[in-house]
Coordinates of C-alpha atoms and ligand atoms in Angstrom, one line a residue:
M1 CA 0.0 0.0 0.0
K2 CA 1.2 3.5 -0.9
K3 CA 2.3 5.6 2.1
I4 CA -0.1 8.5 2.8
K5 CA 1.3 11.9 3.0
A6 CA -0.4 14.7 4.9
S7 CA -1.1 17.6 2.5
I8 CA -2.7 21.0 2.8
K9 CA -6.0 21.0 0.9
G10 CA -6.9 24.6 1.5
V11 CA -5.9 27.7 3.5
H12 CA -7.8 30.7 4.7
G13 CA -7.0 33.7 6.9
Y14 CA -8.6 36.5 8.8
V15 CA -7.2 39.9 9.9
P16 CA -9.2 42.5 11.8
D17 CA -10.2 45.7 10.0
Y18 CA -8.3 48.2 12.3
V19 CA -5.0 49.3 10.8
L20 CA -2.4 50.5 13.3
T21 CA 0.1 52.4 11.1
N22 CA 3.7 53.5 12.0
A23 CA 2.3 57.1 11.9
E24 CA -0.2 56.3 14.6
L25 CA 2.6 54.6 16.7
E26 CA 4.6 57.8 16.4
T27 CA 1.9 59.5 18.4
M28 CA 2.0 56.8 21.1
V29 CA 5.7 56.2 21.8
D30 CA 9.1 57.8 20.9
T31 CA 9.6 56.1 17.5
N32 CA 9.4 56.9 13.8
D33 CA 8.4 55.3 10.5
E34 CA 12.0 55.4 9.2
W35 CA 13.3 53.4 12.3
I36 CA 10.5 50.9 12.2
T37 CA 10.7 50.3 8.5
S38 CA 14.5 50.0 8.3
R39 CA 14.8 47.8 11.4
T40 CA 11.8 45.5 10.9
G41 CA 10.2 46.0 7.5
I42 CA 6.8 46.7 9.1
K43 CA 4.6 49.5 7.9
E44 CA 1.3 48.6 9.6
R45 CA -0.4 45.9 11.6
R46 CA -4.0 44.9 12.4
I47 CA -5.6 45.2 15.8
L48 CA -8.7 43.4 17.0
K49 CA -11.0 45.8 18.8
G50 CA -14.2 45.1 20.7
E51 CA -15.2 43.9 24.1
N52 CA -14.9 40.1 24.7
A53 CA -13.2 39.7 21.3
G54 CA -10.6 37.0 21.9
A55 CA -8.2 35.3 19.4
S56 CA -10.9 32.7 18.7
L57 CA -13.0 35.3 16.9
M58 CA -10.3 35.6 14.2
M59 CA -9.8 31.8 14.1
V60 CA -13.5 31.1 13.7
K61 CA -13.7 33.5 10.8
A62 CA -10.6 31.9 9.2
V63 CA -12.0 28.4 9.6
Q64 CA -15.4 29.3 8.3
G65 CA -13.8 30.7 5.2
L66 CA -11.7 27.6 4.8
L67 CA -14.6 25.2 5.2
E68 CA -16.6 27.1 2.6
K69 CA -13.8 27.3 0.0
T70 CA -12.9 23.6 0.4
N71 CA -16.5 22.6 0.4
T72 CA -16.0 20.8 3.7
N73 CA -18.8 19.8 6.0
P74 CA -17.6 20.6 9.6
V75 CA -19.1 17.3 10.9
D76 CA -16.4 15.5 8.9
I77 CA -13.5 17.2 10.7
D78 CA -11.7 14.7 13.0
M79 CA -9.4 17.0 14.9
V80 CA -8.8 20.7 15.6
I81 CA -5.3 21.8 16.6
C82 CA -5.1 25.4 17.7
C83 CA -1.7 27.0 17.9
T84 CA -1.7 30.2 19.9
S85 CA 0.1 32.1 22.7
T86 CA -2.9 34.2 23.4
P87 CA -5.7 31.7 24.1
D88 CA -9.1 33.1 24.9
L89 CA -8.8 31.6 28.4
V90 CA -6.0 29.8 30.3
F91 CA -8.4 26.9 30.0
P92 CA -10.5 25.4 28.4
A93 CA -8.5 25.2 25.2
T94 CA -9.3 27.7 22.4
A95 CA -9.4 24.7 20.1
N96 CA -12.6 23.6 21.8
I97 CA -14.2 27.1 21.5
V98 CA -13.3 27.3 17.8
G99 CA -14.3 23.7 17.0
T100 CA -17.7 24.1 18.6
Q101 CA -18.4 27.5 16.9
V102 CA -17.6 26.1 13.5
G103 CA -19.7 23.0 14.0
A104 CA -16.9 20.4 14.2
V105 CA -19.0 18.3 16.5
N106 CA -17.2 15.0 15.8
A107 CA -13.8 16.3 16.4
F108 CA -11.5 16.5 19.4
G109 CA -9.0 19.3 19.8
Y110 CA -6.3 20.9 21.9
D111 CA -4.0 23.9 21.9
I112 CA -0.3 24.0 21.1
Q113 CA 1.8 26.6 22.8
A114 CA 5.2 27.1 21.2
A115 CA 5.2 30.8 20.7
C116 CA 6.1 31.9 17.1
S117 CA 6.9 28.3 16.1
G118 CA 3.5 27.0 17.2
F119 CA 2.0 26.7 13.7
L120 CA 4.9 24.7 12.5
Y121 CA 4.7 22.4 15.5
G122 CA 0.9 22.1 14.9
L123 CA 1.3 21.3 11.2
V124 CA 3.8 18.5 12.0
T125 CA 1.6 17.2 14.8
G126 CA -1.6 17.1 12.8
S127 CA 0.2 15.5 9.9
Q128 CA 1.1 12.5 12.0
F129 CA -2.5 11.6 12.5
I130 CA -3.1 11.8 8.8
E131 CA 0.0 9.8 7.9
S132 CA -0.9 7.1 10.3
G133 CA -4.2 6.7 8.5
R134 CA -6.1 7.4 11.8
F135 CA -7.8 10.6 10.6
K136 CA -9.0 12.0 7.3
K137 CA -9.4 15.7 8.0
V138 CA -7.4 17.7 10.5
L139 CA -7.7 21.5 11.0
V140 CA -4.5 23.3 12.0
I141 CA -5.2 26.9 13.1
G142 CA -2.5 29.5 14.0
G143 CA -3.4 32.9 15.4
D144 CA -2.9 35.4 18.1
K145 CA -4.4 38.6 19.5
M146 CA -0.9 39.9 20.4
S147 CA -2.5 43.3 21.2
S148 CA -3.9 41.7 24.4
I149 CA -0.4 41.2 25.8
I150 CA 1.4 44.2 24.4
D151 CA 2.3 47.4 26.4
Y152 CA 1.6 50.2 24.0
K153 CA 4.0 52.4 26.0
D154 CA 6.9 50.0 25.3
R155 CA 8.5 51.0 22.0
A156 CA 10.7 47.8 22.0
T157 CA 7.6 45.6 21.5
C158 CA 4.6 47.6 20.4
I159 CA 5.9 48.4 17.0
I160 CA 6.4 44.7 16.1
F161 CA 3.3 42.7 16.9
G162 CA -0.2 42.5 15.3
D163 CA -3.3 40.4 15.4
G164 CA -4.4 37.8 12.9
A165 CA -5.2 34.1 12.3
G166 CA -5.0 31.5 9.5
A167 CA -6.0 27.9 9.2
V168 CA -5.2 25.0 6.9
L169 CA -7.1 21.8 6.2
L170 CA -4.9 18.6 6.2
E171 CA -6.0 15.6 4.2
G172 CA -4.2 12.4 3.0
N173 CA -2.4 12.5 -0.3
E174 CA -1.2 9.5 -2.3
E175 CA 0.6 11.5 -5.0
D176 CA 3.7 12.1 -2.9
N177 CA 2.7 15.7 -2.2
G178 CA 2.4 17.1 1.3
L179 CA 4.7 17.1 4.3
I180 CA 8.0 15.5 3.3
D181 CA 10.3 16.3 6.2
F182 CA 10.7 18.5 9.3
W183 CA 13.4 19.5 11.8
L184 CA 12.2 21.0 15.1
R185 CA 14.0 22.0 18.2
S186 CA 13.3 23.8 21.5
D187 CA 15.5 25.1 24.3
G188 CA 14.1 26.4 27.6
G189 CA 17.3 28.4 28.1
G190 CA 15.6 31.1 26.0
E191 CA 13.1 32.0 28.7
P192 CA 14.9 35.1 30.0
Y193 CA 15.0 36.8 26.6
L194 CA 11.3 36.5 25.5
H195 CA 8.5 35.9 27.9
M196 CA 5.4 37.0 29.7
L197 CA 6.1 36.7 33.4
A198 CA 2.7 36.7 35.1
G199 CA -0.6 35.1 34.7
G200 CA 0.6 31.5 34.9
S201 CA 0.9 29.2 37.9
R202 CA 4.3 30.5 38.9
K203 CA 3.1 34.1 39.2
P204 CA -0.7 34.3 39.2
A205 CA -2.3 37.7 38.6
S206 CA -2.2 40.1 41.5
H207 CA -2.2 43.9 41.9
E208 CA 1.6 43.7 42.1
T209 CA 1.9 41.8 38.8
V210 CA -0.3 44.4 37.1
D211 CA 1.6 47.3 38.6
K212 CA 4.9 45.8 37.5
K213 CA 3.5 45.3 33.9
E214 CA 4.2 41.6 34.1
H215 CA 1.2 40.7 31.9
F216 CA 2.9 42.1 28.9
V217 CA 5.5 40.6 26.5
Y218 CA 9.1 41.3 27.4
Q219 CA 11.7 40.9 24.7
D220 CA 15.4 41.4 24.7
G221 CA 15.3 42.1 21.0
K222 CA 19.0 42.0 20.3
T223 CA 19.6 38.6 21.9
V224 CA 16.5 37.1 20.3
F225 CA 17.5 38.5 16.9
K226 CA 20.9 36.7 17.1
F227 CA 19.4 33.3 18.0
A228 CA 16.7 33.7 15.4
V229 CA 19.1 34.4 12.6
T230 CA 21.3 31.5 13.4
N231 CA 18.7 28.9 14.3
M232 CA 16.1 29.5 11.6
A233 CA 18.8 29.4 9.0
Y234 CA 20.3 26.2 10.5
A235 CA 16.9 24.4 10.6
A236 CA 16.2 25.3 7.0
E237 CA 19.6 24.2 5.9
Q238 CA 19.2 20.8 7.7
V239 CA 15.9 20.1 5.9
M240 CA 17.4 21.1 2.6
K241 CA 20.5 19.0 3.1
R242 CA 18.6 15.9 4.3
N243 CA 16.4 16.1 1.2
E244 CA 19.3 17.0 -1.2
L245 CA 17.5 20.2 -2.1
K246 CA 19.5 23.0 -3.7
A247 CA 18.4 26.7 -3.6
E248 CA 17.1 26.3 -7.2
D249 CA 14.9 23.4 -6.2
V250 CA 13.0 25.5 -3.6
A251 CA 10.0 27.3 -5.1
Y252 CA 9.3 29.4 -2.1
L253 CA 10.6 30.1 1.4
I254 CA 7.7 30.7 3.8
P255 CA 9.4 32.2 6.9
H256 CA 7.9 33.3 10.2
Q257 CA 7.5 37.1 9.9
A258 CA 9.4 38.5 12.9
N259 CA 11.7 40.9 11.1
K260 CA 12.6 41.4 7.5
R261 CA 16.3 41.4 8.3
I262 CA 16.0 37.9 9.9
I263 CA 14.1 36.7 6.9
D264 CA 16.8 38.0 4.5
A265 CA 19.6 36.5 6.5
T266 CA 17.8 33.1 6.5
A267 CA 17.3 33.2 2.8
K268 CA 20.9 34.1 2.3
S269 CA 22.3 31.2 4.2
M270 CA 19.9 28.9 2.2
G271 CA 21.5 30.3 -0.9
I272 CA 18.2 31.8 -2.1
E273 CA 18.9 35.0 -4.0
D274 CA 15.7 35.4 -6.1
E275 CA 13.6 37.8 -4.0
D276 CA 10.4 36.5 -5.6
K277 CA 11.0 33.2 -3.8
I278 CA 11.2 34.8 -0.3
L279 CA 7.6 35.4 0.7
M280 CA 6.8 38.3 3.0
N281 CA 3.7 40.2 4.2
I282 CA 5.3 41.6 7.4
E283 CA 4.9 45.1 6.0
K284 CA 1.1 44.9 6.3
Y285 CA 0.6 42.6 9.3
G286 CA 3.7 42.9 11.5
N287 CA 4.5 39.8 13.6
T288 CA 1.2 37.9 14.3
T289 CA 3.1 35.1 16.2
N290 CA 1.2 31.9 15.3
G291 CA -0.6 33.6 12.5
T292 CA 2.4 34.5 10.3
I293 CA 2.9 31.3 8.4
P294 CA -0.8 30.5 7.6
L295 CA -1.4 34.1 6.7
L296 CA 1.5 33.9 4.3
L297 CA 0.2 30.7 2.7
W298 CA -3.2 32.4 2.4
D299 CA -1.8 35.6 0.8
F300 CA 0.3 33.8 -1.7
E301 CA -1.9 30.7 -2.3
N302 CA -2.5 31.7 -5.9
K303 CA 1.2 31.6 -6.7
F304 CA 1.7 28.0 -5.7
K305 CA 1.6 25.2 -8.2
K306 CA 1.1 21.5 -7.5
G307 CA 4.4 19.9 -6.7
D308 CA 6.2 23.2 -5.7
N309 CA 8.8 22.6 -3.0
L310 CA 8.1 24.9 0.0
I311 CA 10.3 25.4 3.0
L312 CA 8.6 26.7 6.1
A313 CA 10.8 28.1 8.9
A314 CA 10.2 29.7 12.2
F315 CA 11.8 30.9 15.4
G316 CA 10.1 32.0 18.6
G317 CA 10.0 32.3 22.4
G318 CA 11.0 29.3 24.4
F319 CA 13.2 29.2 22.4
T320 CA 11.5 27.2 19.8
W321 CA 12.5 26.8 16.2
G322 CA 12.4 24.6 13.1
A323 CA 11.7 24.1 9.5
A324 CA 9.5 21.9 7.4
Y325 CA 9.7 20.8 3.7
L326 CA 6.4 20.3 1.9
K327 CA 5.3 19.7 -1.6
W328 CA 2.2 21.8 -2.5
A329 CA -0.7 19.6 -3.3
Y330 CA -2.9 21.7 -5.6
Ligands
UT7_401 O1 8.9 36.4 16.7 C1 9.5 36.0 17.8 C2 11.0 36.2 17.8 N1 11.2 37.6 17.8 C3 12.2 38.1 17.0 O2 12.7 37.4 16.2 C4 12.5 39.6 17.1 C5 14.0 39.7 17.1 N2 14.5 41.1 17.3 C6 14.3 42.1 16.5 O3 13.6 42.0 15.5 C7 15.1 43.4 16.7 O4 16.0 43.2 17.8 C8 14.1 44.6 17.1 C9 13.3 45.0 15.9 C10 13.2 44.2 18.2 C11 15.0 45.8 17.5 O5 16.0 46.1 16.5 P1 17.5 46.3 16.9 O6 18.2 46.6 15.6 O7 18.0 45.0 17.6 O8 17.5 47.5 17.8 P2 18.0 47.7 19.3 O9 17.1 47.0 20.3 O10 19.5 47.2 19.3 O11 18.0 49.2 19.5 C12 18.8 50.1 18.7 C13 18.5 51.5 19.1 C14 18.6 51.7 20.6 O12 19.0 53.0 20.8 P3 20.6 53.3 21.2 O13 20.8 52.5 22.5 O14 21.4 52.7 20.0 O15 20.7 54.8 21.4 C15 17.1 51.7 21.0 O16 16.9 52.4 22.2 O17 17.2 51.9 18.7 C16 16.4 52.3 19.8 N3 15.1 51.8 19.7 C17 14.1 52.5 19.0 N4 14.2 53.7 18.3 C18 13.0 54.1 17.7 C19 14.5 50.7 20.1 N5 13.2 50.6 19.7 C20 13.0 51.7 19.0 C21 11.8 52.2 18.4 N6 11.9 53.4 17.7 N7 10.7 51.5 18.4

């Protein structure tokens, strides 16, 4: 019997309407468009407004669009994996909230928390259930409402992050298209450089944690930058080497959108010089954490051809990082 590969059968995304421009940020913190653009490549990001609007709101919209465009009945979904660092609640899992709202009544689901590498981890995890033959349809969702954990008085972080979500439908493929290989790593030694200190079991919410602004993202940008450049490139190189891929064999690099300079450095060490192969949308969404890779797939879906070799690569808090090689299936 031919081995089943797990392939993406469709992708859809959702970003909120509100556009937070560099110009507006200039009125909020001591920064300027020139600095933000040259250091990060970001021009604007989307912000989810509204009371009681959690990350699940964007995920539900992304999944509803995905089900419609792939003509999928939600009762046929076997599993919902939700990759997020900004769940609606600490528990229950946001996967349950989303699954129920989209009508995936025969599925089970859970969340994956791996910061900016979460979607990559989720894609690999969901693929195992398809490859084993256990499940036929798996939803992998990546999204974050980063604005809920950002201090808009901290110029080191507020210029970077945005809100958004994307989702893919995984199904079996017998034509050798789909997930071919992956290389994932994590290192808890990264905790001091990128974290949100309070709100977990170590430091539950208190007046003190609020006063100390410990419910916001802290990032030592310079250190994270160095690790990100080295490790994202290394992961992508490993996947290429193991599969004997040369730069010319790669149709597109789909990198986590944290910083244009990190993306350029990753592409360079992979030997990819053709700018058309390096996909980016950081200028319009900023860093949406778990949302960046599915939003990229959504934005550039029309460019992909069946059999195209795509390399996905990410780096995030934890530290977490990795790369995946997949052949586009449609
Ligand atoms: O997605 C998860 C993983 N995260 C990442 O991969 C992010 C990695 N890090 C980065 O992308 C970059 O480190 C940042 C974009 C966060 C910062 O860029 P940088 O080139 O590392 O800047 P820096 O922190 O070294 O700061 C350089 C200068 C400093 O001034 P002095 O000390 O040289 O006078 C900062 O105070 O720029 C100043 N600065 C700013 N100026 C204007 C820092 N933030 C700003 C700002 N506007 N927003």
